[in-house]
XYZ file of C-alpha atoms in Angstrom:
433
model
C 0.000 0.000 0.000
C 1.285 3.465 -0.935
C 2.364 5.417 2.107
C 0.676 8.690 2.991
C 2.802 11.714 3.730
C 2.204 11.015 7.420
C 3.398 7.427 6.985
C 6.502 8.621 5.155
C 7.233 11.129 7.930
C 6.804 8.411 10.565
C 9.407 6.294 8.759
C 11.904 9.145 9.121
C 11.979 10.115 5.453
C 11.585 13.596 3.993
C 9.596 14.437 0.851
C 9.912 17.366 -1.557
C 6.644 18.704 -0.143
C 8.147 18.811 3.331
C 11.163 20.670 1.956
C 8.937 23.194 0.160
C 6.902 23.757 3.307
C 10.093 24.266 5.285
C 11.177 27.009 2.860
C 7.750 28.669 2.808
C 7.391 28.733 6.591
C 10.996 29.332 7.583
C 10.961 26.247 9.802
C 13.669 23.529 9.765
C 12.596 20.595 7.641
C 13.176 18.231 10.581
C 10.512 20.132 12.540
C 8.142 19.853 9.595
C 8.713 16.106 9.300
C 8.309 15.581 13.047
C 5.125 17.662 13.067
C 3.574 15.662 10.232
C 4.632 12.350 11.767
C 2.976 13.241 15.091
C -0.139 14.747 13.501
C 0.573 18.244 14.808
C 1.003 19.484 11.204
C -0.979 18.569 8.092
C -0.480 19.397 4.434
C -3.848 20.069 2.818
C -3.919 18.353 -0.531
C -5.365 15.397 -2.408
C -2.826 13.334 -4.380
C -5.065 13.736 -7.460
C -4.350 17.480 -7.585
C -0.973 18.593 -8.842
C -1.477 22.317 -9.418
C -1.896 23.501 -5.854
C 0.311 25.357 -3.426
C 1.952 23.443 -0.587
C -0.131 24.594 2.371
C 0.749 23.475 5.882
C -1.535 23.892 8.884
C -0.444 23.324 12.450
C 2.066 23.788 15.213
C 4.814 26.354 14.616
C 3.403 27.459 11.245
C 1.753 30.702 10.208
C -1.961 30.813 11.014
C -3.925 30.013 7.869
C -7.212 31.571 6.690
C -10.052 29.825 4.879
C -12.707 31.457 2.691
C -16.152 29.856 2.373
C -17.976 30.275 -0.926
C -20.805 28.438 -2.658
C -24.401 28.637 -3.825
C -27.450 28.445 -1.588
C -30.760 26.700 -2.075
C -32.342 30.030 -3.054
C -29.500 31.673 -4.989
C -27.503 29.780 -7.607
C -25.028 31.944 -9.539
C -21.928 29.969 -10.449
C -20.332 32.982 -12.164
C -20.539 34.940 -8.919
C -18.980 32.050 -6.995
C -16.165 31.818 -9.553
C -15.465 35.513 -9.034
C -15.389 34.933 -5.263
C -12.671 32.301 -5.733
C -10.632 34.816 -7.712
C -11.036 37.360 -4.908
C -9.943 34.740 -2.375
C -6.803 33.993 -4.374
C -6.029 37.682 -5.027
C -6.409 38.814 -1.412
C -4.395 36.072 0.214
C -6.653 33.225 1.323
C -4.803 30.006 2.127
C -7.691 27.648 1.374
C -11.228 27.777 -0.031
C -14.270 25.708 0.926
C -17.197 25.046 -1.423
C -20.340 25.014 0.726
C -22.781 24.900 -2.193
C -26.308 23.678 -1.500
C -28.051 24.739 -4.719
C -27.687 23.756 -8.374
C -25.732 20.858 -9.857
C -23.407 20.221 -6.932
C -21.004 17.932 -8.836
C -20.627 20.446 -11.643
C -20.213 23.412 -9.290
C -17.566 21.609 -7.232
C -15.569 20.613 -10.306
C -15.660 24.153 -11.656
C -14.566 25.632 -8.331
C -11.753 23.088 -7.934
C -10.292 24.517 -11.122
C -11.052 28.164 -10.364
C -9.548 27.901 -6.864
C -6.098 26.899 -8.091
C -3.498 27.161 -6.685
C -5.348 26.959 -3.334
C -6.474 23.721 -1.662
C -10.241 23.268 -1.740
C -12.442 21.732 0.940
C -16.077 20.635 1.077
C -18.782 19.497 3.493
C -20.014 16.257 1.856
C -23.026 15.789 4.123
C -24.701 18.696 2.281
C -24.682 16.872 -1.037
C -25.533 13.549 0.607
C -28.605 15.061 2.266
C -29.838 17.181 -0.669
C -29.431 14.496 -3.333
C -30.419 11.698 -0.963
C -33.803 13.294 -0.237
C -34.429 13.653 -3.975
C -33.187 10.180 -4.862
C -35.019 8.297 -2.116
C -38.045 10.543 -1.659
C -37.245 11.429 1.942
C -34.630 10.927 4.620
C -34.815 7.134 4.711
C -31.759 6.646 2.540
C -29.037 4.122 3.435
C -26.010 5.073 5.507
C -23.727 3.960 2.655
C -25.062 6.837 0.569
C -23.118 9.342 2.711
C -19.887 7.424 2.087
C -20.575 7.213 -1.642
C -20.691 11.015 -1.784
C -17.430 11.308 0.160
C -15.748 8.927 -2.268
C -17.114 10.839 -5.272
C -15.709 14.096 -3.936
C -12.320 12.535 -3.136
C -12.121 11.210 -6.702
C -12.713 14.749 -7.944
C -9.666 15.891 -5.967
C -11.126 17.601 -2.897
C -8.213 18.268 -0.541
C -9.958 18.368 2.840
C -13.474 17.662 4.061
C -15.553 18.445 7.085
C -16.706 15.061 8.381
C -19.271 15.315 11.194
C -18.159 12.048 12.760
C -18.052 13.108 16.417
C -21.830 13.549 16.610
C -23.428 10.348 17.922
C -27.074 9.317 17.976
C -27.038 9.707 21.752
C -25.644 13.253 21.507
C -28.210 14.160 18.838
C -30.994 13.037 21.168
C -29.535 15.058 24.035
C -29.154 18.133 21.818
C -32.767 18.301 20.650
C -33.978 17.711 24.219
C -31.564 20.226 25.748
C -32.250 23.656 27.190
C -29.872 25.247 24.709
C -31.195 28.389 23.027
C -29.932 26.962 19.727
C -29.647 23.178 20.019
C -27.733 22.640 16.736
C -26.497 25.463 14.484
C -24.204 23.397 12.293
C -26.110 22.838 9.030
C -24.334 19.535 8.431
C -24.829 18.529 12.040
C -28.548 19.288 11.838
C -28.910 17.233 8.655
C -27.186 14.280 10.301
C -29.195 14.648 13.495
C -32.475 14.554 11.575
C -31.311 11.510 9.573
C -30.249 9.671 12.743
C -33.383 10.519 14.729
C -35.793 9.804 11.889
C -34.143 6.454 11.134
C -33.149 5.601 14.713
C -29.717 4.776 13.376
C -26.153 5.728 14.319
C -24.228 8.426 12.448
C -23.190 6.996 9.037
C -19.698 8.439 9.430
C -19.346 6.524 12.692
C -20.814 3.343 11.250
C -18.339 3.403 8.372
C -15.435 5.103 10.169
C -12.845 2.432 9.309
C -13.753 2.576 5.621
C -13.638 6.394 5.702
C -10.101 6.209 7.036
C -9.174 3.872 4.182
C -10.612 6.328 1.654
C -8.767 9.328 3.066
C -5.602 7.268 3.264
C -5.953 6.293 -0.406
C -6.222 9.919 -1.545
C -3.994 11.273 1.250
C -6.560 14.005 1.883
C -7.284 15.676 5.229
C -10.228 14.914 7.494
C -11.562 17.973 9.302
C -13.692 16.652 12.163
C -16.753 18.865 12.219
C -18.144 20.406 15.393
C -21.853 19.723 14.974
C -22.578 20.947 18.507
C -20.556 24.142 18.470
C -22.294 26.986 20.310
C -24.376 29.209 18.023
C -24.699 31.812 20.762
C -22.443 32.810 23.631
C -25.255 31.608 25.921
C -24.547 27.985 24.923
C -20.754 28.007 25.101
C -18.734 25.290 26.816
C -21.714 23.211 27.825
C -21.817 19.428 28.193
C -22.788 18.898 24.557
C -19.882 20.898 23.145
C -17.277 19.349 25.430
C -18.563 15.781 25.006
C -18.342 16.105 21.226
C -14.798 17.480 21.522
C -13.778 14.463 23.630
C -15.173 12.155 20.956
C -13.336 14.123 18.244
C -10.088 13.610 20.165
C -10.671 9.851 20.182
C -11.154 9.902 16.430
C -8.014 11.990 15.946
C -6.024 9.242 17.647
C -7.572 6.576 15.431
C -6.898 8.548 12.254
C -3.259 9.032 13.214
C -2.902 5.296 13.812
C -3.991 4.811 10.185
C -1.552 7.500 8.941
C -4.457 9.753 7.959
C -4.055 13.515 8.351
C -6.703 15.088 10.548
C -7.662 18.459 12.003
C -10.439 19.445 14.415
C -13.034 22.171 14.010
C -14.021 24.476 16.846
C -16.407 27.251 17.831
C -18.402 29.228 16.971
C -19.731 31.833 19.341
C -17.565 32.276 22.436
C -16.821 35.147 24.802
C -13.337 36.615 24.982
C -12.520 35.052 28.339
C -13.369 31.509 27.196
C -11.319 31.340 23.991
C -7.979 30.539 25.598
C -9.400 27.796 27.815
C -11.176 26.261 24.821
C -7.947 26.034 22.846
C -5.984 24.739 25.826
C -8.560 21.992 26.381
C -8.673 21.027 22.703
C -4.892 20.877 22.359
C -4.575 18.795 25.522
C -7.232 16.290 24.448
C -5.902 15.869 20.896
C -2.152 16.004 21.584
C -1.893 19.276 19.668
C -3.882 18.472 16.544
C -4.345 21.471 14.214
C -7.344 23.508 15.351
C -9.722 25.131 12.844
C -12.020 27.760 14.360
C -14.988 29.675 12.947
C -14.177 33.141 14.189
C -14.767 32.709 17.101
C -17.535 35.314 17.296
C -17.196 37.175 20.584
C -20.684 38.715 20.562
C -24.017 37.737 19.029
C -25.217 41.229 18.061
C -22.678 42.335 15.452
C -24.925 41.743 12.420
C -23.480 43.490 9.404
C -20.110 43.574 11.153
C -19.690 39.917 12.097
C -16.350 39.907 10.259
C -15.083 42.319 12.926
C -16.495 40.291 15.823
C -14.853 37.219 14.297
C -11.530 38.993 13.764
C -11.427 39.958 17.439
C -11.965 36.362 18.476
C -9.713 35.033 15.730
C -6.763 37.156 16.835
C -7.046 35.872 20.400
C -7.502 32.300 19.186
C -4.478 32.475 16.890
C -2.307 34.047 19.584
C -3.114 31.148 21.923
C -2.603 28.293 19.494
C -5.422 28.068 16.939
C -3.887 27.116 13.610
C -6.591 27.836 11.052
C -9.226 30.593 10.959
C -12.423 30.340 8.955
C -13.386 33.831 7.884
C -16.797 35.401 8.395
C -18.226 38.122 6.176
C -20.422 41.144 6.989
C -23.293 39.028 5.566
C -22.986 36.259 8.183
C -26.407 35.461 9.721
C -28.048 37.706 7.095
C -27.391 36.640 3.510
C -25.175 34.901 0.999
C -22.215 37.295 0.692
C -21.382 39.469 -2.289
C -17.901 39.561 -3.814
C -17.056 42.746 -1.890
C -18.227 41.181 1.382
C -16.029 38.138 0.713
C -13.067 40.484 0.351
C -13.927 42.363 3.544
C -14.253 39.135 5.504
C -11.002 37.737 4.145
C -8.979 40.869 4.873
C -10.359 41.012 8.430
C -9.460 37.359 9.017
C -5.966 37.809 7.581
C -5.370 40.748 9.925
C -6.560 38.602 12.842
C -4.280 35.726 11.821
C -1.294 38.045 11.528
C -2.011 39.742 14.862
C -2.123 36.321 16.495
C 1.077 35.224 14.777
C 2.960 38.226 16.149
C 2.311 36.782 19.604
C 2.633 33.116 18.658
C 5.624 33.271 16.292
C 7.365 36.482 17.334
C 10.014 37.960 15.064
C 9.205 35.594 12.203
C 5.770 37.176 11.997
C 6.459 40.836 12.847
C 9.348 41.322 10.403
C 7.022 43.037 7.912
C 5.630 45.306 10.642
C 9.182 46.402 11.450
C 9.985 47.068 7.793
C 6.788 49.059 7.312
C 7.522 51.196 10.363
C 10.890 52.221 8.947
C 9.376 53.264 5.620
C 6.577 55.096 7.431
C 9.114 57.040 9.513
C 10.898 57.959 6.276
C 7.589 58.998 4.647
C 8.357 56.662 1.747
C 4.733 56.212 0.743
C 5.304 54.056 -2.317
C 6.962 51.502 -0.034
C 4.507 51.923 2.856
C 1.446 51.166 0.748
C 2.908 47.907 -0.532
C 2.512 46.399 2.951
C -1.274 46.853 3.076
C -3.517 43.782 3.154
C -5.608 45.602 0.529
C -3.125 47.714 -1.442
C -5.729 49.194 -3.799
C -7.879 50.437 -0.925
C -4.888 51.870 0.961
C -3.751 53.802 -2.144
C -7.273 55.075 -2.768
C -7.648 56.372 0.799
C -4.180 57.938 0.806
C -5.038 59.940 -2.328
C -8.711 60.695 -1.561
C -7.930 64.401 -0.947
C -5.338 66.562 -2.763
C -1.879 66.144 -1.215
C 0.245 69.216 -0.510
C 2.972 67.848 1.794
C 5.192 64.773 2.080
C 2.965 63.634 4.921
C -0.650 62.504 4.616
C -3.748 64.664 5.031
C -4.397 63.551 8.603
C -1.580 65.748 10.006
C -0.614 67.693 6.884
C 2.239 70.130 7.492
C 2.191 69.220 11.199
C 3.275 65.631 10.588
C 5.679 64.636 13.367
C 8.245 63.386 10.865
C 8.243 66.750 9.062
C 8.531 68.662 12.341
C 11.460 66.553 13.525
C 13.052 66.010 10.111
C 16.266 67.955 10.766
C 16.746 66.574 14.252
C 16.291 62.856 13.728
C 18.705 60.281 12.442
C 17.056 58.388 9.603
C 15.960 54.905 10.725
C 17.589 51.982 9.001
C 16.153 48.652 8.043
C 17.551 45.880 10.227
C 18.560 42.711 8.465
């Protein structure tokens, strides 16, 4: 049997991918190999895709940012979704996920796999299994094998990582719908699975066929992202028994996946107050022996509608600083609508700022080198250089020039710019190598 990259790392060998990741991240290749071997680092890619960037997620690496795109059941515009992938690539996303629930899902996925290059692409296969299963079987009484068939179809297409809601059990689903939570289940995939399990009185298909799933992901050397079906959808439901029990089960599955040389990450909250984020990450890392952690936000307040990308960036920065490895962006349209192209850009830029702010704490000098360089150019009033460091260069240039310029400074301070006032007295700052 062909070895996965994790199996190769466990044997003590180094691949070209590991070497490329070492160069990209500025981390010794031995650390990369050790991280992959232990499951603390994953490389998101399916062996069927050759035209994608080597993207590592995990311990000691830069925090990565994912962009969600995709159609909805009420709005199917594949051209708009293609444009969103281009925005994601242009503005620095590390990965893209296709969350489509409307239209020809196979066709849309295959188009977006191509449009997303060179970025890895992920999916949530339970969406397609549910939507097409209901149509095919005339209701929710379709066989558990149907879910696995969809996973296999998507792996054959080249999907690099998938959210698999395998930590949600029938028992937990029953507890969730009978709970006093304000929002019992806010994960769309988790809700679909819960309904299927409760209607059929049958265990989660991903749990029933877990061993075969591991074989599939091993064959394609893709990454399992264990979904958090019971993540809190409001800060009122955070860190309750349901959330923690599912996390414990996810940790058990992480161990099993590693034993089969399958790369795996874990998904996390969700809505969570500022003071709980650090403890959540500490608990997750302890339970999973430092598996890569993929968090949605976290959103630190429930009432930021229209500005949820900011609420998520606040939580994301704290999460990244304390060990989260992968941030899923939110847009201003979260909880309100399918996002526009401009809203995708706004959400991505906010998440990238959060990831970088966290990395300054987590990685130190490796991360803040660009901040130091920018500061020197700013002190020199070298605007052409300063603007190149913006997360959105076009917007920074537009704002800088939005009023007529009459001094070497900007129009905030004008002729009273501190660097103009002190120009003759200060020694010019130098860039440190």
